[in-house]
CSV table of C-alpha atoms in Angstrom, one decimal:
chain,number,residue,atom,x,y,z
A,1,MET,CA,6.4,138.9,55.0
A,2,PRO,CA,10.1,140.0,54.8
A,3,LEU,CA,12.8,137.4,54.8
A,4,SER,CA,14.4,139.0,57.9
A,5,ALA,CA,11.3,138.3,60.0
A,6,PHE,CA,12.0,134.6,59.7
A,7,VAL,CA,15.8,134.5,59.6
A,8,LEU,CA,16.2,136.9,62.5
A,9,ARG,CA,13.5,135.4,64.7
A,10,ASP,CA,14.1,134.9,68.4
A,11,THR,CA,15.1,131.3,68.9
A,12,SER,CA,16.2,131.5,72.5
A,13,ASP,CA,14.3,129.6,75.3
A,14,PRO,CA,12.2,131.5,77.8
A,15,HIS,CA,14.0,132.7,80.9
A,16,GLN,CA,13.9,130.4,83.9
A,17,ASP,CA,12.2,133.1,86.0
A,18,VAL,CA,9.5,133.3,83.3
A,19,ASN,CA,9.0,129.5,83.4
A,20,LEU,CA,8.1,129.7,87.0
A,21,ALA,CA,4.9,131.6,86.1
A,22,LEU,CA,3.9,129.0,83.5
A,23,SER,CA,2.3,125.6,83.9
A,24,THR,CA,3.9,122.4,82.7
A,25,LEU,CA,1.7,122.4,79.6
A,26,GLU,CA,2.4,126.0,78.8
A,27,GLN,CA,6.2,125.3,79.0
A,28,LYS,CA,5.8,122.5,76.5
A,29,LEU,CA,3.9,124.8,74.2
A,30,CYS,CA,6.7,127.3,74.3
A,31,ARG,CA,9.1,124.7,73.2
A,32,HIS,CA,6.8,123.3,70.5
A,33,PHE,CA,5.9,126.5,68.7
A,34,SER,CA,8.2,129.1,67.1
A,35,ARG,CA,7.2,132.7,67.0
A,36,ILE,CA,7.9,135.4,64.5
A,37,GLU,CA,6.6,139.0,64.2
A,38,ILE,CA,5.6,140.9,61.1
A,39,GLN,CA,4.4,144.4,60.6
A,40,GLY,CA,0.6,144.8,60.2
A,41,LYS,CA,-1.7,147.8,59.6
A,42,ARG,CA,-0.7,151.1,61.0
A,43,GLY,CA,2.7,149.8,61.9
A,44,ARG,CA,1.5,147.5,64.7
A,45,LYS,CA,3.3,144.1,65.2
A,46,VAL,CA,1.4,140.9,64.3
A,47,PRO,CA,2.8,137.7,65.8
A,48,ILE,CA,2.7,134.4,63.9
A,49,LEU,CA,3.0,131.0,65.5
A,50,LEU,CA,4.8,128.3,63.5
A,51,THR,CA,4.5,124.5,64.1
A,52,PRO,CA,7.7,122.4,63.7
A,53,ALA,CA,6.5,121.3,60.2
A,54,MET,CA,6.0,124.9,59.1
A,55,LYS,CA,9.4,125.9,60.4
A,56,GLU,CA,11.1,123.0,58.5
A,57,SER,CA,9.3,124.0,55.3
A,58,LEU,CA,10.4,127.6,55.6
A,59,GLU,CA,13.9,126.7,56.4
A,60,LEU,CA,14.0,124.6,53.2
A,61,LEU,CA,12.5,127.5,51.3
A,62,VAL,CA,15.2,129.9,52.5
A,63,GLU,CA,17.9,127.4,51.8
A,64,LYS,CA,16.9,126.8,48.1
A,65,ARG,CA,16.1,130.4,47.2
A,66,GLU,CA,18.9,130.9,44.8
A,67,GLU,CA,18.4,127.4,43.2
A,68,CYS,CA,14.8,128.4,42.5
A,69,GLY,CA,15.8,131.6,40.7
A,70,VAL,CA,15.0,134.1,43.4
A,71,LEU,CA,17.0,137.3,43.1
A,72,LYS,CA,19.4,138.2,45.9
A,73,LYS,CA,17.9,141.7,46.1
A,74,ASN,CA,14.4,140.3,46.7
A,75,THR,CA,13.7,140.8,50.4
A,76,TYR,CA,10.5,138.8,50.6
A,77,LEU,CA,10.2,135.4,52.2
A,78,PHE,CA,7.7,134.2,49.6
A,79,ALA,CA,9.5,135.7,46.6
A,80,VAL,CA,8.5,135.3,43.0
A,81,PRO,CA,11.4,133.8,41.0
A,82,GLY,CA,13.1,136.2,38.6
A,83,SER,CA,11.2,139.2,40.0
A,84,MET,CA,11.3,141.7,42.9
A,85,SER,CA,7.7,141.0,43.8
A,86,ASN,CA,6.2,138.4,46.2
A,87,TYR,CA,3.2,136.1,46.4
A,88,ARG,CA,0.2,137.5,48.3
A,89,GLY,CA,-1.1,135.2,51.0
A,90,SER,CA,-4.7,136.3,50.3
A,91,ASP,CA,-4.5,135.4,46.6
A,92,CYS,CA,-3.0,132.0,47.4
A,93,LEU,CA,-5.8,131.3,50.0
A,94,GLN,CA,-8.5,132.3,47.4
A,95,GLN,CA,-6.9,130.0,44.8
A,96,PHE,CA,-7.1,127.0,47.2
A,97,VAL,CA,-10.6,128.0,48.2
A,98,LYS,CA,-11.7,127.8,44.5
A,99,ASP,CA,-9.9,124.5,44.0
A,100,CYS,CA,-11.7,122.8,46.9
A,101,GLY,CA,-15.0,123.5,45.3
A,102,ILE,CA,-17.1,125.2,48.0
A,103,LYS,CA,-20.1,127.2,47.0
A,104,ASN,CA,-19.5,130.4,48.9
A,105,THR,CA,-15.9,131.2,48.3
A,106,MET,CA,-16.1,134.6,50.1
A,107,SER,CA,-16.8,132.8,53.4
A,108,LEU,CA,-13.2,131.6,53.7
A,109,THR,CA,-11.0,134.7,53.9
A,110,SER,CA,-8.3,135.6,56.4
A,111,THR,CA,-10.3,138.5,57.7
A,112,LYS,CA,-13.4,136.4,58.3
A,113,LEU,CA,-11.3,133.7,59.9
A,114,ARG,CA,-9.9,136.1,62.5
A,115,LYS,CA,-13.5,137.4,63.2
A,116,HIS,CA,-14.7,133.8,63.5
A,117,VAL,CA,-12.0,132.9,66.0
A,118,ALA,CA,-12.8,136.0,68.0
A,119,THR,CA,-16.5,135.1,68.1
A,120,LEU,CA,-15.9,131.5,69.1
A,121,SER,CA,-13.5,132.6,71.9
A,122,LYS,CA,-16.6,134.0,73.7
A,123,VAL,CA,-17.4,130.5,75.0
A,124,LEU,CA,-14.1,130.4,76.9
A,125,ASN,CA,-15.3,133.3,79.2
A,126,LEU,CA,-11.9,135.1,78.8
A,127,LYS,CA,-11.0,137.8,81.2
A,128,ASP,CA,-10.5,141.4,80.0
A,129,THR,CA,-6.7,141.0,79.9
A,130,GLU,CA,-6.9,137.7,78.1
A,131,LEU,CA,-9.4,139.3,75.6
A,132,ASP,CA,-7.0,142.1,75.0
A,133,GLN,CA,-4.1,139.6,74.3
A,134,LEU,CA,-6.2,137.6,71.9
A,135,ALA,CA,-7.3,140.8,70.0
A,136,ASP,CA,-3.8,142.0,69.8
A,137,PHE,CA,-2.7,138.6,68.5
A,138,LEU,CA,-5.3,138.7,65.8
A,139,GLY,CA,-4.4,142.3,64.8
A,140,HIS,CA,-7.7,143.7,66.2
A,141,ASP,CA,-8.4,146.8,68.3
A,142,VAL,CA,-10.7,145.4,70.9
A,143,ARG,CA,-12.6,148.7,71.1
A,144,VAL,CA,-13.3,148.6,67.4
A,145,HIS,CA,-13.9,144.9,66.9
A,146,ARG,CA,-15.7,144.2,70.2
A,147,GLN,CA,-18.8,143.0,68.4
A,148,TYR,CA,-16.8,140.0,67.1
A,149,TYR,CA,-15.9,139.0,70.7
A,150,ARG,CA,-19.5,138.5,71.6
A,151,LEU,CA,-22.0,135.8,70.7
A,152,PRO,CA,-24.3,136.6,67.8
A,153,GLU,CA,-27.5,138.5,68.8
A,154,GLY,CA,-29.8,135.6,67.9
A,155,THR,CA,-27.8,133.1,69.9
A,156,LEU,CA,-27.5,135.5,72.8
A,157,GLN,CA,-31.3,135.9,73.0
A,158,LEU,CA,-31.9,132.2,72.7
A,159,ALA,CA,-29.3,131.1,75.2
A,160,LYS,CA,-29.3,134.0,77.7
A,161,MET,CA,-32.5,136.0,77.6
A,162,SER,CA,-34.7,132.9,77.4
A,163,LYS,CA,-33.5,132.0,80.9
A,164,ILE,CA,-35.2,135.1,82.4
A,165,PHE,CA,-38.5,134.5,80.7
A,166,MET,CA,-38.5,130.8,81.6
A,167,ALA,CA,-37.9,131.5,85.2
A,168,LEU,CA,-40.6,134.2,85.1
A,169,GLU,CA,-43.1,131.8,83.5
A,170,GLN,CA,-42.4,129.1,86.1
A,171,GLY,CA,-42.6,131.6,89.0
A,172,ARG,CA,-39.0,130.8,90.0
A,173,LEU,CA,-37.4,134.2,89.3
A,174,GLY,CA,-36.9,134.7,93.1
A,175,GLU,CA,-34.7,131.6,93.3
A,176,PHE,CA,-32.0,133.2,91.2
A,177,LYS,CA,-31.7,136.4,93.2
A,178,GLY,CA,-28.2,137.9,93.0
A,179,LYS,CA,-27.1,135.6,90.1
A,180,ASN,CA,-26.0,136.6,86.6
A,181,LEU,CA,-27.2,135.0,83.4
A,182,ASP,CA,-24.3,132.5,83.3
A,183,ASP,CA,-25.1,131.3,86.9
A,184,ILE,CA,-28.7,130.6,86.1
A,185,HIS,CA,-29.3,126.9,85.2
A,186,ILE,CA,-32.9,126.1,84.2
A,187,ASP,CA,-34.0,123.2,82.1
A,188,PRO,CA,-36.8,123.9,79.5
A,189,ASN,CA,-38.0,120.3,79.8
A,190,GLU,CA,-38.1,120.4,83.6
A,191,GLU,CA,-41.6,119.6,85.1
A,192,ILE,CA,-42.7,121.9,87.8
A,193,GLU,CA,-45.0,120.6,90.5
A,194,VAL,CA,-48.2,122.7,90.8
A,195,ASP,CA,-50.0,123.1,94.1
A,196,GLN,CA,-53.2,121.0,94.0
A,197,GLU,CA,-54.9,122.6,96.9
A,198,PRO,CA,-57.1,125.1,94.9
A,199,GLU,CA,-58.4,122.3,92.7
A,200,GLU,CA,-59.4,120.2,95.8
A,201,ASN,CA,-61.3,123.2,97.2
A,202,GLU,CA,-63.2,123.6,93.9
A,203,GLU,CA,-64.1,119.9,93.9
A,204,SER,CA,-65.4,120.1,97.5
A,205,GLU,CA,-67.5,123.1,96.6
A,206,ASP,CA,-69.0,121.2,93.6
A,207,GLU,CA,-70.1,118.2,95.7
A,208,CYS,CA,-73.8,117.5,95.6
A,209,GLY,CA,-74.1,116.9,99.4
A,210,ASP,CA,-72.7,120.3,100.4
A,211,LYS,CA,-74.3,121.3,103.7
A,212,ASN,CA,-74.0,125.0,102.8
A,213,SER,CA,-76.2,124.8,99.7
A,214,THR,CA,-79.0,127.3,99.6
A,215,ALA,CA,-82.7,126.4,99.9
A,216,ASP,CA,-83.4,127.8,96.4
A,217,VAL,CA,-80.9,125.4,94.8
A,218,THR,CA,-82.4,122.4,96.7
A,219,THR,CA,-85.9,123.1,95.5
A,220,GLN,CA,-84.7,123.2,91.8
A,221,MET,CA,-83.0,119.8,91.8
A,222,THR,CA,-84.6,117.1,89.7
A,223,GLU,CA,-85.6,113.5,90.5
A,224,SER,CA,-82.2,112.3,89.6
A,225,THR,CA,-80.8,114.3,92.5
A,226,GLN,CA,-83.1,112.5,94.9
A,227,SER,CA,-81.9,109.1,93.6
A,228,GLY,CA,-78.3,109.9,94.8
A,229,ASN,CA,-76.7,110.5,91.4
A,230,CYS,CA,-74.1,113.2,91.9
A,231,ASP,CA,-73.1,113.7,88.3
A,232,LYS,CA,-76.3,115.0,86.8
A,233,PRO,CA,-77.6,117.4,89.4
A,234,CYS,CA,-74.5,119.7,89.1
A,235,ALA,CA,-75.3,120.4,85.5
A,236,VAL,CA,-79.1,120.6,85.9
A,237,TYR,CA,-80.0,122.9,88.8
A,238,SER,CA,-80.0,126.6,88.5
A,239,GLN,CA,-80.7,129.5,90.8
A,240,LYS,CA,-83.8,131.6,90.6
A,241,THR,CA,-83.3,134.8,88.5
A,242,GLY,CA,-86.0,137.0,89.9
A,243,ARG,CA,-87.6,137.8,86.5
A,244,LYS,CA,-91.4,137.7,86.2
A,245,PRO,CA,-92.9,135.3,83.6
A,246,PHE,CA,-93.8,137.0,80.3
A,247,GLN,CA,-97.5,136.8,79.3
A,248,ARG,CA,-98.4,136.9,75.6
A,249,ARG,CA,-101.5,138.9,74.5
A,250,PRO,CA,-103.3,139.2,71.1
A,251,TRP,CA,-103.0,142.4,69.0
A,252,LYS,CA,-105.8,144.9,69.2
A,253,LYS,CA,-107.7,145.9,66.0
A,254,ASP,CA,-106.3,149.4,65.9
A,255,GLU,CA,-102.7,148.0,66.2
A,256,ILE,CA,-103.4,145.7,63.2
A,257,ASP,CA,-104.9,148.6,61.2
A,258,ALA,CA,-101.8,150.7,61.9
A,259,VAL,CA,-99.4,148.0,60.7
A,260,GLU,CA,-101.4,147.4,57.5
A,261,LYS,CA,-101.5,151.1,56.8
A,262,HIS,CA,-97.8,151.7,57.1
A,263,LEU,CA,-96.4,148.4,55.9
A,264,LYS,CA,-99.1,147.3,53.3
A,265,THR,CA,-96.8,147.9,50.4
A,266,PHE,CA,-94.0,145.7,51.8
A,267,LEU,CA,-96.5,143.0,52.9
A,268,LEU,CA,-97.9,142.7,49.3
A,269,ARG,CA,-94.3,142.4,48.0
A,270,CYS,CA,-93.6,139.7,50.6
A,271,GLN,CA,-90.8,141.9,52.0
């Protein structure tokens, strides 16, 4: 970051005509934060917002530059004393990451932080213009980094796609006609009332005193049916099948001789 980016920053208040388009809270935010611009990749401008505490610290750093041994020709804001070089922000961040003792040190980087902010911003349901502004603020090209401005695929399938299949399973898909996924509100623990009419029909058909029972069924009912017990007959009676009874007959002598002739070896071996 060059020294001129902080020293020559715009300290003027927003124009009154601009304030008319801002809410009361937004006007307070404009007075609270300070904004500077630095040059990012491919020459594009990258804005930086400073809190009052940050601004006071940088003002003190600029004021004490010479006392700290920073050369006058050094044009960097975070200059190395007695040198023409500067401190790299990414190196400082990694040093603090190591000092804090986390296991995965590569998870805290400036690049991943910007992508993380972009991903979490999806819950705000930003408009296209607001999305472009956020991407520009983070130094992103929204066409290239659009995947970071969406929810992760696993979360998207759990939170969005599951609504469709839950509605389909419960037979309620028609209730949400013309709605998008964000407008569908369905509770996985919601109890759906099921029509009991088919079950009642089945019970009425199973009653033992049904007037429409056939004569064949009536003749097959046991003595327990005649005593008025309605539980047992339903499991006991059966309809006639139409098969003739099988009559057993003894083998003839020629059949026995034929079996002994061809299978005598196996019979002797008990096979």
